[in-house]
PDB file of C-alpha atoms and ligand atoms in Angstrom:
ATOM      1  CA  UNK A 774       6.057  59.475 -58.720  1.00  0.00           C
ATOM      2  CA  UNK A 775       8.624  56.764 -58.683  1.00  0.00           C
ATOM      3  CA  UNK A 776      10.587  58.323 -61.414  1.00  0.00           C
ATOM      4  CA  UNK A 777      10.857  61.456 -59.767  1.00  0.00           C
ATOM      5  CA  UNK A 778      11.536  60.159 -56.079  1.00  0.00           C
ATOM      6  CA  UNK A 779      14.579  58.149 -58.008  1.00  0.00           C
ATOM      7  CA  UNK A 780      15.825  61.264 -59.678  1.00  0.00           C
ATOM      8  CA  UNK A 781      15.625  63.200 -55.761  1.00  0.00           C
ATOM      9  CA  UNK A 782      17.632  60.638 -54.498  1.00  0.00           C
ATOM     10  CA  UNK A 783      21.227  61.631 -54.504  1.00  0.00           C
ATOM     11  CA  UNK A 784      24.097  59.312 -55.295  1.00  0.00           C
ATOM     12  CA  UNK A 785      26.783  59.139 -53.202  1.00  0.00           C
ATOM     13  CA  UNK A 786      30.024  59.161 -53.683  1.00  0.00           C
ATOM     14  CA  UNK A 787      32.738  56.684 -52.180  1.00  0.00           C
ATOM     15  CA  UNK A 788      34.185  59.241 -50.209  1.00  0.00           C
ATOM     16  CA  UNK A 789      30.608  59.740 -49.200  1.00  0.00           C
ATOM     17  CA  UNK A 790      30.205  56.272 -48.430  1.00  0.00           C
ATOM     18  CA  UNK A 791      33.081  55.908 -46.332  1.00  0.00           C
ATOM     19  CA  UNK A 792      32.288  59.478 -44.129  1.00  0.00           C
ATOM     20  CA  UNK A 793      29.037  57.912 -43.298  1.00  0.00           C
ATOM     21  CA  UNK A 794      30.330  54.719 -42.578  1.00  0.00           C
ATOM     22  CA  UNK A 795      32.804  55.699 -40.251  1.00  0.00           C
ATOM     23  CA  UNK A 796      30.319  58.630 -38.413  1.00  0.00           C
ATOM     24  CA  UNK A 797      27.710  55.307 -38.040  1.00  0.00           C
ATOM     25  CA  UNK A 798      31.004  53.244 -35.974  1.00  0.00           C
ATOM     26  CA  UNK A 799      31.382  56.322 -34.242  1.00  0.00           C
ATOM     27  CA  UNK A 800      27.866  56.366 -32.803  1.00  0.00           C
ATOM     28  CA  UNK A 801      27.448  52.848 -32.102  1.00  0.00           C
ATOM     29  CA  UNK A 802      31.065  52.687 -30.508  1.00  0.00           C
ATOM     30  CA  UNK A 803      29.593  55.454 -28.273  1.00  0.00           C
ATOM     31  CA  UNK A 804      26.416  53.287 -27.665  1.00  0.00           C
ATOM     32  CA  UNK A 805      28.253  50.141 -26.816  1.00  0.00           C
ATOM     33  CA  UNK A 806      30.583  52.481 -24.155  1.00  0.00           C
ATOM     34  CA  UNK A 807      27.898  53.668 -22.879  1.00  0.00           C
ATOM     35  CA  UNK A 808      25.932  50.166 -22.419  1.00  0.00           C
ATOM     36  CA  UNK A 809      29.644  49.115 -20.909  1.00  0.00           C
ATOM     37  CA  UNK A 810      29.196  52.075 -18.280  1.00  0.00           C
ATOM     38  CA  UNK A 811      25.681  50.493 -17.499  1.00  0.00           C
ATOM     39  CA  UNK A 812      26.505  47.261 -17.114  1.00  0.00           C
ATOM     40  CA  UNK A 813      29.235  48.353 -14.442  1.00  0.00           C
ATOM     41  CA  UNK A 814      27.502  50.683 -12.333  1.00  0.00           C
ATOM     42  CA  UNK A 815      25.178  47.883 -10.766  1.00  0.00           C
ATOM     43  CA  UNK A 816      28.032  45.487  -9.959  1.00  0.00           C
ATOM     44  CA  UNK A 817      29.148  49.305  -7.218  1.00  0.00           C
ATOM     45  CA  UNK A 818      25.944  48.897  -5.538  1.00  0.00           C
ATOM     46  CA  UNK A 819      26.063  45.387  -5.427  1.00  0.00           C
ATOM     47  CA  UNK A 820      29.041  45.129  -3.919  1.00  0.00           C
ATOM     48  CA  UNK A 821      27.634  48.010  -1.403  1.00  0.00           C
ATOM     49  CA  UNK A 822      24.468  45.592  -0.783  1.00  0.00           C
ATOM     50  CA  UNK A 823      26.867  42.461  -0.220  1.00  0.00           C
ATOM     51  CA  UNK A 824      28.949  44.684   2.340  1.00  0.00           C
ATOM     52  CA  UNK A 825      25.387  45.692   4.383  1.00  0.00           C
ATOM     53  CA  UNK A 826      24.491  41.878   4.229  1.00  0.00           C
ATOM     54  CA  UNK A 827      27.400  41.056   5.611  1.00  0.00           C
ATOM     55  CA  UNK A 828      27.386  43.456   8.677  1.00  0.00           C
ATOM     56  CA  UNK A 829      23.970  42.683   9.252  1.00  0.00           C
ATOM     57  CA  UNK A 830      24.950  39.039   9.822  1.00  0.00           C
ATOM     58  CA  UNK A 831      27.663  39.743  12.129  1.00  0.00           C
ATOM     59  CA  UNK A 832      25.217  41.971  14.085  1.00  0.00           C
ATOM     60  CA  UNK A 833      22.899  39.344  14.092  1.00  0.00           C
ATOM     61  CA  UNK A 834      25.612  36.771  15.295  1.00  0.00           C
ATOM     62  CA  UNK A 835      26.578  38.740  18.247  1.00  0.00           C
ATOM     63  CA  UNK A 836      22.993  39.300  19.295  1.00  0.00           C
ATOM     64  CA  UNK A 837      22.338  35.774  19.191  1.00  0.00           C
ATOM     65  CA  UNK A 838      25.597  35.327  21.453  1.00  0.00           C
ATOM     66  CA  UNK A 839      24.282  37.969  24.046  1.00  0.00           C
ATOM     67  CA  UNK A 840      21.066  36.033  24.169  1.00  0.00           C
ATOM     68  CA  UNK A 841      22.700  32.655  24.541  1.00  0.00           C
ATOM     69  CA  UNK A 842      25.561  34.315  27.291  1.00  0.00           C
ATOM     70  CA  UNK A 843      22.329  35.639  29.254  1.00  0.00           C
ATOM     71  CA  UNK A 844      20.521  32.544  29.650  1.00  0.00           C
ATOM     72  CA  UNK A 845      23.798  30.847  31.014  1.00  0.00           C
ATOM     73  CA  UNK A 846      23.833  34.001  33.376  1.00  0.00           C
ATOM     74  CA  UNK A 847      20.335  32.850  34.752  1.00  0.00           C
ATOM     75  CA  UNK A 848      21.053  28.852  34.773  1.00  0.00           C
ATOM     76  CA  UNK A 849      24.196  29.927  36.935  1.00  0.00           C
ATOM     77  CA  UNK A 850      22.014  32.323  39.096  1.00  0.00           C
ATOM     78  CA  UNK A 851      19.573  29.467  39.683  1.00  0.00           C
ATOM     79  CA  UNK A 852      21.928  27.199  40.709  1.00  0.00           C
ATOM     80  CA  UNK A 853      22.871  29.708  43.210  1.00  0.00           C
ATOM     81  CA  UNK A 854      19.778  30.140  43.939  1.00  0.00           C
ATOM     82  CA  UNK A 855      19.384  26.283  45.128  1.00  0.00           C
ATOM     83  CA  UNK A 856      22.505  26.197  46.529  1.00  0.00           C
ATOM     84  CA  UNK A 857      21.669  28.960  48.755  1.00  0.00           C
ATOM     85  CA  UNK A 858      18.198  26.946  49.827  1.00  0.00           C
ATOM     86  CA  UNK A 859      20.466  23.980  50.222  1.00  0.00           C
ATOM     87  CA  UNK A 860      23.210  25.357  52.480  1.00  0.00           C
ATOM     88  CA  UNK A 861      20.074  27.284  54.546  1.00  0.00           C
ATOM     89  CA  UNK A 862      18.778  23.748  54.611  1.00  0.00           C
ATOM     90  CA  UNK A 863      21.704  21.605  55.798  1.00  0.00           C
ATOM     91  CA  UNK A 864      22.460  24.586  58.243  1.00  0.00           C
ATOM     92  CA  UNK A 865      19.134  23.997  60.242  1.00  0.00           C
ATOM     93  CA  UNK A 866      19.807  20.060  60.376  1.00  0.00           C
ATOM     94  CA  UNK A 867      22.649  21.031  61.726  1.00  0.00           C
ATOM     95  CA  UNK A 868      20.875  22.428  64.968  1.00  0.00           C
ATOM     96  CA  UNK A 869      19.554  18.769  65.891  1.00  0.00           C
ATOM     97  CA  UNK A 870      22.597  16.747  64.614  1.00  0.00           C
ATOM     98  CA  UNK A 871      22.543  12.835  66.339  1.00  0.00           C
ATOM     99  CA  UNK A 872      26.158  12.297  65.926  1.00  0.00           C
ATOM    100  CA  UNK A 873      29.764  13.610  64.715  1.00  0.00           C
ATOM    101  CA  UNK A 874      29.322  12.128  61.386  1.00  0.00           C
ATOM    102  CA  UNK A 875      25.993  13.821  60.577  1.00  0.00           C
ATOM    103  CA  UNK A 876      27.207  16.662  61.324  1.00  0.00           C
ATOM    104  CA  UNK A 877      31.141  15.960  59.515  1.00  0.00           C
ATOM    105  CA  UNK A 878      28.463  14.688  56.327  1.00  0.00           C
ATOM    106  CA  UNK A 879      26.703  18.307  56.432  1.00  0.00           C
ATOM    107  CA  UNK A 880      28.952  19.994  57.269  1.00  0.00           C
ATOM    108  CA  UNK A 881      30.879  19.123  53.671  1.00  0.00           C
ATOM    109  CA  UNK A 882      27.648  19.547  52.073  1.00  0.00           C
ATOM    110  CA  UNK A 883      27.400  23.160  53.052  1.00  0.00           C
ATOM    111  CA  UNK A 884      31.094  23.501  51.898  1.00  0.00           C
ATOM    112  CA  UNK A 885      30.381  22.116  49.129  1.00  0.00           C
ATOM    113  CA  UNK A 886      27.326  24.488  47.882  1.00  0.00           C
ATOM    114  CA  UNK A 887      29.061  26.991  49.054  1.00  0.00           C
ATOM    115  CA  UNK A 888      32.027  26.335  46.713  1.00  0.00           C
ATOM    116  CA  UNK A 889      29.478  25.244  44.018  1.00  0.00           C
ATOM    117  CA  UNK A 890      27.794  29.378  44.680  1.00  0.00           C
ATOM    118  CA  UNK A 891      31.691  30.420  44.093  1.00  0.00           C
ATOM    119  CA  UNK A 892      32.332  28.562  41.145  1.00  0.00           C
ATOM    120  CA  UNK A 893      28.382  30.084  39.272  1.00  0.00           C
ATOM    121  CA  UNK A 894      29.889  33.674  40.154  1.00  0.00           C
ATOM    122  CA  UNK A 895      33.039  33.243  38.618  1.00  0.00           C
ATOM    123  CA  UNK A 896      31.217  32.337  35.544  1.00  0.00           C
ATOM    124  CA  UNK A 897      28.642  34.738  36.034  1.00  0.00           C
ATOM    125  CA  UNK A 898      31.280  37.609  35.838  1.00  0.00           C
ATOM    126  CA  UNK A 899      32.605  35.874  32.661  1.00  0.00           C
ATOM    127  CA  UNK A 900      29.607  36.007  30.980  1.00  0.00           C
ATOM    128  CA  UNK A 901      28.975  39.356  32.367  1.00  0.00           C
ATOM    129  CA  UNK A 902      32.241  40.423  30.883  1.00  0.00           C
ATOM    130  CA  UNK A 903      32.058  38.580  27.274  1.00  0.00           C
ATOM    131  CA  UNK A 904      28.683  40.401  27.038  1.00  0.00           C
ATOM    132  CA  UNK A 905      29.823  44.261  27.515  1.00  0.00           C
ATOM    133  CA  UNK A 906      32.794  43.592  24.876  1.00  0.00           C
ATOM    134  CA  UNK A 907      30.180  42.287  22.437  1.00  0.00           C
ATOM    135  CA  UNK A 908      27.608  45.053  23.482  1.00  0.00           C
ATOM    136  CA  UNK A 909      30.625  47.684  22.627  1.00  0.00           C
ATOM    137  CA  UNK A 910      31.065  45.494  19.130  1.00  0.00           C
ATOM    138  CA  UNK A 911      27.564  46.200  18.325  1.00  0.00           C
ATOM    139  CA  UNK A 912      27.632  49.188  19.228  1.00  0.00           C
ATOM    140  CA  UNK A 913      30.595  50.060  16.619  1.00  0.00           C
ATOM    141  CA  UNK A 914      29.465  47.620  13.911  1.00  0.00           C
ATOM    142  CA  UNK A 915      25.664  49.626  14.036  1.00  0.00           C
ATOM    143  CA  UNK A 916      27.479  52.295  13.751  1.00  0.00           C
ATOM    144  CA  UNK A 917      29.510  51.650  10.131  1.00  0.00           C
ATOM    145  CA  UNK A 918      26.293  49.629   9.056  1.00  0.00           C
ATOM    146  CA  UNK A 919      24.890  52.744   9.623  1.00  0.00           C
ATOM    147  CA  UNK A 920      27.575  54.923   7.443  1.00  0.00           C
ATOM    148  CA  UNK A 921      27.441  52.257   4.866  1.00  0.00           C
ATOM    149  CA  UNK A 922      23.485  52.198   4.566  1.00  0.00           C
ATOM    150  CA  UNK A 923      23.978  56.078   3.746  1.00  0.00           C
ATOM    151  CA  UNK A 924      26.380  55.589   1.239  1.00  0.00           C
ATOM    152  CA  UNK A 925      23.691  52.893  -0.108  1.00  0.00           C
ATOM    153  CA  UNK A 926      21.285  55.128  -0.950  1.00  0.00           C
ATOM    154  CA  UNK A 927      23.155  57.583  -1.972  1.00  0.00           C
ATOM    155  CA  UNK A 928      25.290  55.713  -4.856  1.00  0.00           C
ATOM    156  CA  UNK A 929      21.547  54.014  -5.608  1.00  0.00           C
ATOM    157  CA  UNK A 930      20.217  57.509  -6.563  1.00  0.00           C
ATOM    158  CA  UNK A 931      23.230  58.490  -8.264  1.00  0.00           C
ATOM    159  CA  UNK A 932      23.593  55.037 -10.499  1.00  0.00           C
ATOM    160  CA  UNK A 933      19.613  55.680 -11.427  1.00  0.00           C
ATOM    161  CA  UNK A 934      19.773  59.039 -11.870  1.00  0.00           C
ATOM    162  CA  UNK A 935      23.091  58.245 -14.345  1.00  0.00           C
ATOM    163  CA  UNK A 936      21.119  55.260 -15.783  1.00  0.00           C
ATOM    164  CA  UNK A 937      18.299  56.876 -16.894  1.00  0.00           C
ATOM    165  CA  UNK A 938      20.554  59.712 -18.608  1.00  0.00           C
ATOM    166  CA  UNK A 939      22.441  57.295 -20.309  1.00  0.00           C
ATOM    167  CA  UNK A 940      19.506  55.241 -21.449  1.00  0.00           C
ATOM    168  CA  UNK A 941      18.302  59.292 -22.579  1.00  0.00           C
ATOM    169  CA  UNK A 942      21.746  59.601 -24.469  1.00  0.00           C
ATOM    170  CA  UNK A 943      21.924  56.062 -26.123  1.00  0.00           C
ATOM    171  CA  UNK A 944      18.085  56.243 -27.235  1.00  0.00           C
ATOM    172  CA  UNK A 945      19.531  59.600 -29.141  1.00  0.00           C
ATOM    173  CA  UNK A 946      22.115  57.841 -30.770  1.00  0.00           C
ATOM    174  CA  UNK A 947      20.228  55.334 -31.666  1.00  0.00           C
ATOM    175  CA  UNK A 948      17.836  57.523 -33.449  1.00  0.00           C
ATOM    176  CA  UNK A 949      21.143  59.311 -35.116  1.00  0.00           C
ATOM    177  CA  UNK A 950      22.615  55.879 -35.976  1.00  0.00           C
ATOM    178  CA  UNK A 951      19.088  55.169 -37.721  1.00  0.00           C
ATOM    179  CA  UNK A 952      18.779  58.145 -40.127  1.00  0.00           C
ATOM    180  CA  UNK A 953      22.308  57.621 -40.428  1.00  0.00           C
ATOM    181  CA  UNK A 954      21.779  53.576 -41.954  1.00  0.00           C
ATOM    182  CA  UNK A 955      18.658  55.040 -44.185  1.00  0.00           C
ATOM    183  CA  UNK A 956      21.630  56.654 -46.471  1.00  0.00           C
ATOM    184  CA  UNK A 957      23.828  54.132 -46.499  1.00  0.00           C
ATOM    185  CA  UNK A 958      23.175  51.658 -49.548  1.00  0.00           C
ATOM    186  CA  UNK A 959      22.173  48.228 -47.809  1.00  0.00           C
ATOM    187  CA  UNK A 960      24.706  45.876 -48.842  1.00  0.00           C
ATOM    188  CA  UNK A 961      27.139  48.016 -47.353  1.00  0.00           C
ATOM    189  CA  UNK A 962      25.332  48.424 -44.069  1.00  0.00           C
ATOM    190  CA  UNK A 963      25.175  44.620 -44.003  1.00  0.00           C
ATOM    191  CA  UNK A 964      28.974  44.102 -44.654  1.00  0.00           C
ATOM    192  CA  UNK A 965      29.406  46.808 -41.975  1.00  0.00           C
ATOM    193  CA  UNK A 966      27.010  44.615 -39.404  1.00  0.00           C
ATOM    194  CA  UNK A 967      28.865  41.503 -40.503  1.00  0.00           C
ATOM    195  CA  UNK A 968      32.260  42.969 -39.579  1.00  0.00           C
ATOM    196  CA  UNK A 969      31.160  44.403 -36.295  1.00  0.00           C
ATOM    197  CA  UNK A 970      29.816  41.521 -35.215  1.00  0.00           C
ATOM    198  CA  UNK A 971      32.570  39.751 -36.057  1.00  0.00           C
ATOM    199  CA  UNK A 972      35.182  41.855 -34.547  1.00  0.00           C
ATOM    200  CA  UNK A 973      35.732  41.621 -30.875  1.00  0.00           C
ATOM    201  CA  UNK A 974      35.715  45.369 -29.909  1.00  0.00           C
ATOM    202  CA  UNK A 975      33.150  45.941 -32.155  1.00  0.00           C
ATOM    203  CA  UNK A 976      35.018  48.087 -34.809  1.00  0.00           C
ATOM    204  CA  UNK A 977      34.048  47.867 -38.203  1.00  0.00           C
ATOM    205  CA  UNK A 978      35.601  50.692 -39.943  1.00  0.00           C
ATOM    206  CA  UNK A 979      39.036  52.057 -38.875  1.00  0.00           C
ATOM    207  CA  UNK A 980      41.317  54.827 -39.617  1.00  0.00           C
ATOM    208  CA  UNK A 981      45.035  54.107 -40.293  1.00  0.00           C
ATOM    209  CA  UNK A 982      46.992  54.179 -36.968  1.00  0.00           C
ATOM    210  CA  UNK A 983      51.178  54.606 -37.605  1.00  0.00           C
ATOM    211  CA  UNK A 984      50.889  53.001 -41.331  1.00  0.00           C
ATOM    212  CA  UNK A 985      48.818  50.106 -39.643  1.00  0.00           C
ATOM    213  CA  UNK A 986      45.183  48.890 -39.347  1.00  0.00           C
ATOM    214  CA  UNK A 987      43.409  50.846 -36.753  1.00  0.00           C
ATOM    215  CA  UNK A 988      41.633  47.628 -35.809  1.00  0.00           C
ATOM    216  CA  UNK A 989      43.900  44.711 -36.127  1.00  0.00           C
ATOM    217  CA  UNK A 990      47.218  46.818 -36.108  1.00  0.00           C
ATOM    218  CA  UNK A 991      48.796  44.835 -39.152  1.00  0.00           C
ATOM    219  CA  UNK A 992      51.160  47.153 -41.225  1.00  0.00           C
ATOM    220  CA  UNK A 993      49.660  48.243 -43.770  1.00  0.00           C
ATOM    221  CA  UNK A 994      51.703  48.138 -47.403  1.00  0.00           C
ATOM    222  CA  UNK A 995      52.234  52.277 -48.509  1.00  0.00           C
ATOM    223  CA  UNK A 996      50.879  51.864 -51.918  1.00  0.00           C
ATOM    224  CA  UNK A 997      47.524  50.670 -50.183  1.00  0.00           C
ATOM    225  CA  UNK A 998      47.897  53.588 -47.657  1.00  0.00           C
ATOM    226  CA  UNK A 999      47.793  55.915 -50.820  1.00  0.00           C
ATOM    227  CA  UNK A1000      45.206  54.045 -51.897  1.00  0.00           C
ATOM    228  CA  UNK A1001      43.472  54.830 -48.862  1.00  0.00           C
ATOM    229  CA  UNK A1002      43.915  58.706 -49.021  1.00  0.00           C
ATOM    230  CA  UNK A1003      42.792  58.824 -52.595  1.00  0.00           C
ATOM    231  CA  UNK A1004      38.723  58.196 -51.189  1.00  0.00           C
ATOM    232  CA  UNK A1005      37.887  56.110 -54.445  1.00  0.00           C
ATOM    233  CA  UNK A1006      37.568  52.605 -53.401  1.00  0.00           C
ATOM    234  CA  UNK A1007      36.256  51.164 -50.335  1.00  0.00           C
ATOM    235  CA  UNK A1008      39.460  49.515 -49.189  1.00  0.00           C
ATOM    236  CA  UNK A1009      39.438  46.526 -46.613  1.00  0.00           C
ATOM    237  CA  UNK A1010      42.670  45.267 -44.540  1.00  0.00           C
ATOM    238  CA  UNK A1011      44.152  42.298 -45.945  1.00  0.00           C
ATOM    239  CA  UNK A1012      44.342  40.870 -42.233  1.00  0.00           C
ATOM    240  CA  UNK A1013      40.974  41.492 -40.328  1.00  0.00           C
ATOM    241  CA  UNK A1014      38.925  42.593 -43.493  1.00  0.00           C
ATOM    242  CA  UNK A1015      37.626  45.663 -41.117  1.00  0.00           C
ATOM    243  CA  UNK A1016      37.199  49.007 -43.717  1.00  0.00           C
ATOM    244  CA  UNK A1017      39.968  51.573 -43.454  1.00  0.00           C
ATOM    245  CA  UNK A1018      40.159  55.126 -44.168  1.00  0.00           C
ATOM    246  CA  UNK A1019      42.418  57.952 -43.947  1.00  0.00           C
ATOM    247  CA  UNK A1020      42.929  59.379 -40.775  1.00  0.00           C
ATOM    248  CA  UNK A1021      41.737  62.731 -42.544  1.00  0.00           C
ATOM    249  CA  UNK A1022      38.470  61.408 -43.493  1.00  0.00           C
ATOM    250  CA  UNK A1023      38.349  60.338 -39.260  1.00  0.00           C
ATOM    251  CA  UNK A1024      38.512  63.593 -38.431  1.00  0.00           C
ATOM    252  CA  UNK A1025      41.813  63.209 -37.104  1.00  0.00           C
ATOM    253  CA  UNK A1026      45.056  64.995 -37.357  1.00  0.00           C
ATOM    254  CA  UNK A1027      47.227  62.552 -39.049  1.00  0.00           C
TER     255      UNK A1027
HETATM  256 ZN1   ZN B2334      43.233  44.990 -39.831  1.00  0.00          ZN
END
């Protein structure tokens, strides 16, 4: 049984070797985009949520400002109100005054409250005024919390409706990248893990780019390139150690 499972298996030739190795980068380069794409898409609605925070604060600012304006509004009304007792008051002592400084004394008194009645309408029409303009703010800031709450959830159905077909595509290419790793020989798929790991944008096998490394970009010497072309020997670069092949082999037009 052993025997004959040995004899099934095929041997594969360098050129083999290096076709699979460089379809396997292809797939997990497409994985780690796509993981890249993933990783951004929450950081949009985030920044959406950060925005509706934001205006919800100021809403809640100016609210608290109307409330605070409105209760000065009724201290000042009060005060009228007790002026108002006051100068009725001091205006019916007035009817059974003794003598000309009683009635000089309440007479200023009444003056006075009636100056101090002035003085809680002025402010009373402030107030009254501050209060419309930040009625009309609220009124506009509801207004783009509203349009950005829409935009909310619609970029939130988009980014989960793009997640989960992403998560769909990269589940695929894992399974591809899998079967693909059963047929390469495993001391090659451990010197390809090695060098992606170890290579910052994850590139483990490159083609030749303008007579240089496709991954580190170091010339690379044109007996080595023919070496390369040949397919016989898995060639590394002298510089980053990442595998090279011919463009050719890449799939693209060299
Ligand atoms: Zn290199």
């Amino acid at each position: 049984m052993t025997a004959k499972k040995q004899q099934v298996e095929k041997e594969y030739t360098v050129e083999e070797k290096l076709a699979a190795l460089y379809q396997l980068q292809a797939m997990v380069s497409e994985i780690d985009r796509i993981k890249t794409l993933r990783g951004e898409l929450p950081l949009e609605v985030q920044d959406l949520e950060d925005e509706i925070a934001g205006l919800e604060t100021r809403l809640e600012k100016y609210r608290t400002d109307i409330q605070e304006l409105e209760a000065s509004v009724a201290m000042q009304k009060n005060k009228i109100t007790e002026s108002t007792a006051l100068i009725d008051r001091y205006k019916a002592q007035l009817d059974s005054v003794r003598n000309n400084r009683e009635f000089d004394n309440l007479s200023k008194e009444v003056e006075y409250q009636g100056l101090e009645i002035q003085f809680s309408e002025k402010k009373i029409s402030e107030y009254s005024e501050l209060i419309s303009r930040k009625q009309e703010e609220i009124a506009a800031q509801a207004e783009a919390l509203e349009g950005r709450k829409a935009d909310q959830l619609q970029k939130t159905g988009e980014l989960e409706e793009i997640i989960a077909e992403t998560k769909q595509e990269e589940e695929k290419l894992r399974e591809k990248a899998k079967k693909l790793e059963n047929a390469i020989e495993p001391r090659l798929l451990t010197a390809f893990k090695r060098l992606r790991k170890g290579a910052h944008n994850g590139l483990a096998v490159v083609y030749i780019q303008r007579a240089a490394c496709g991954g580190c970009f170091n010339k690379i010497p044109p007996q080595r390139q023919m070496d390369i072309k040949l397919r016989k020997k898995i060639i590394v670069c002298e510089y980053c150690g990442r595998i090279i092949i011919d463009p050719e082999l890449a799939g693209v037009e060299a």
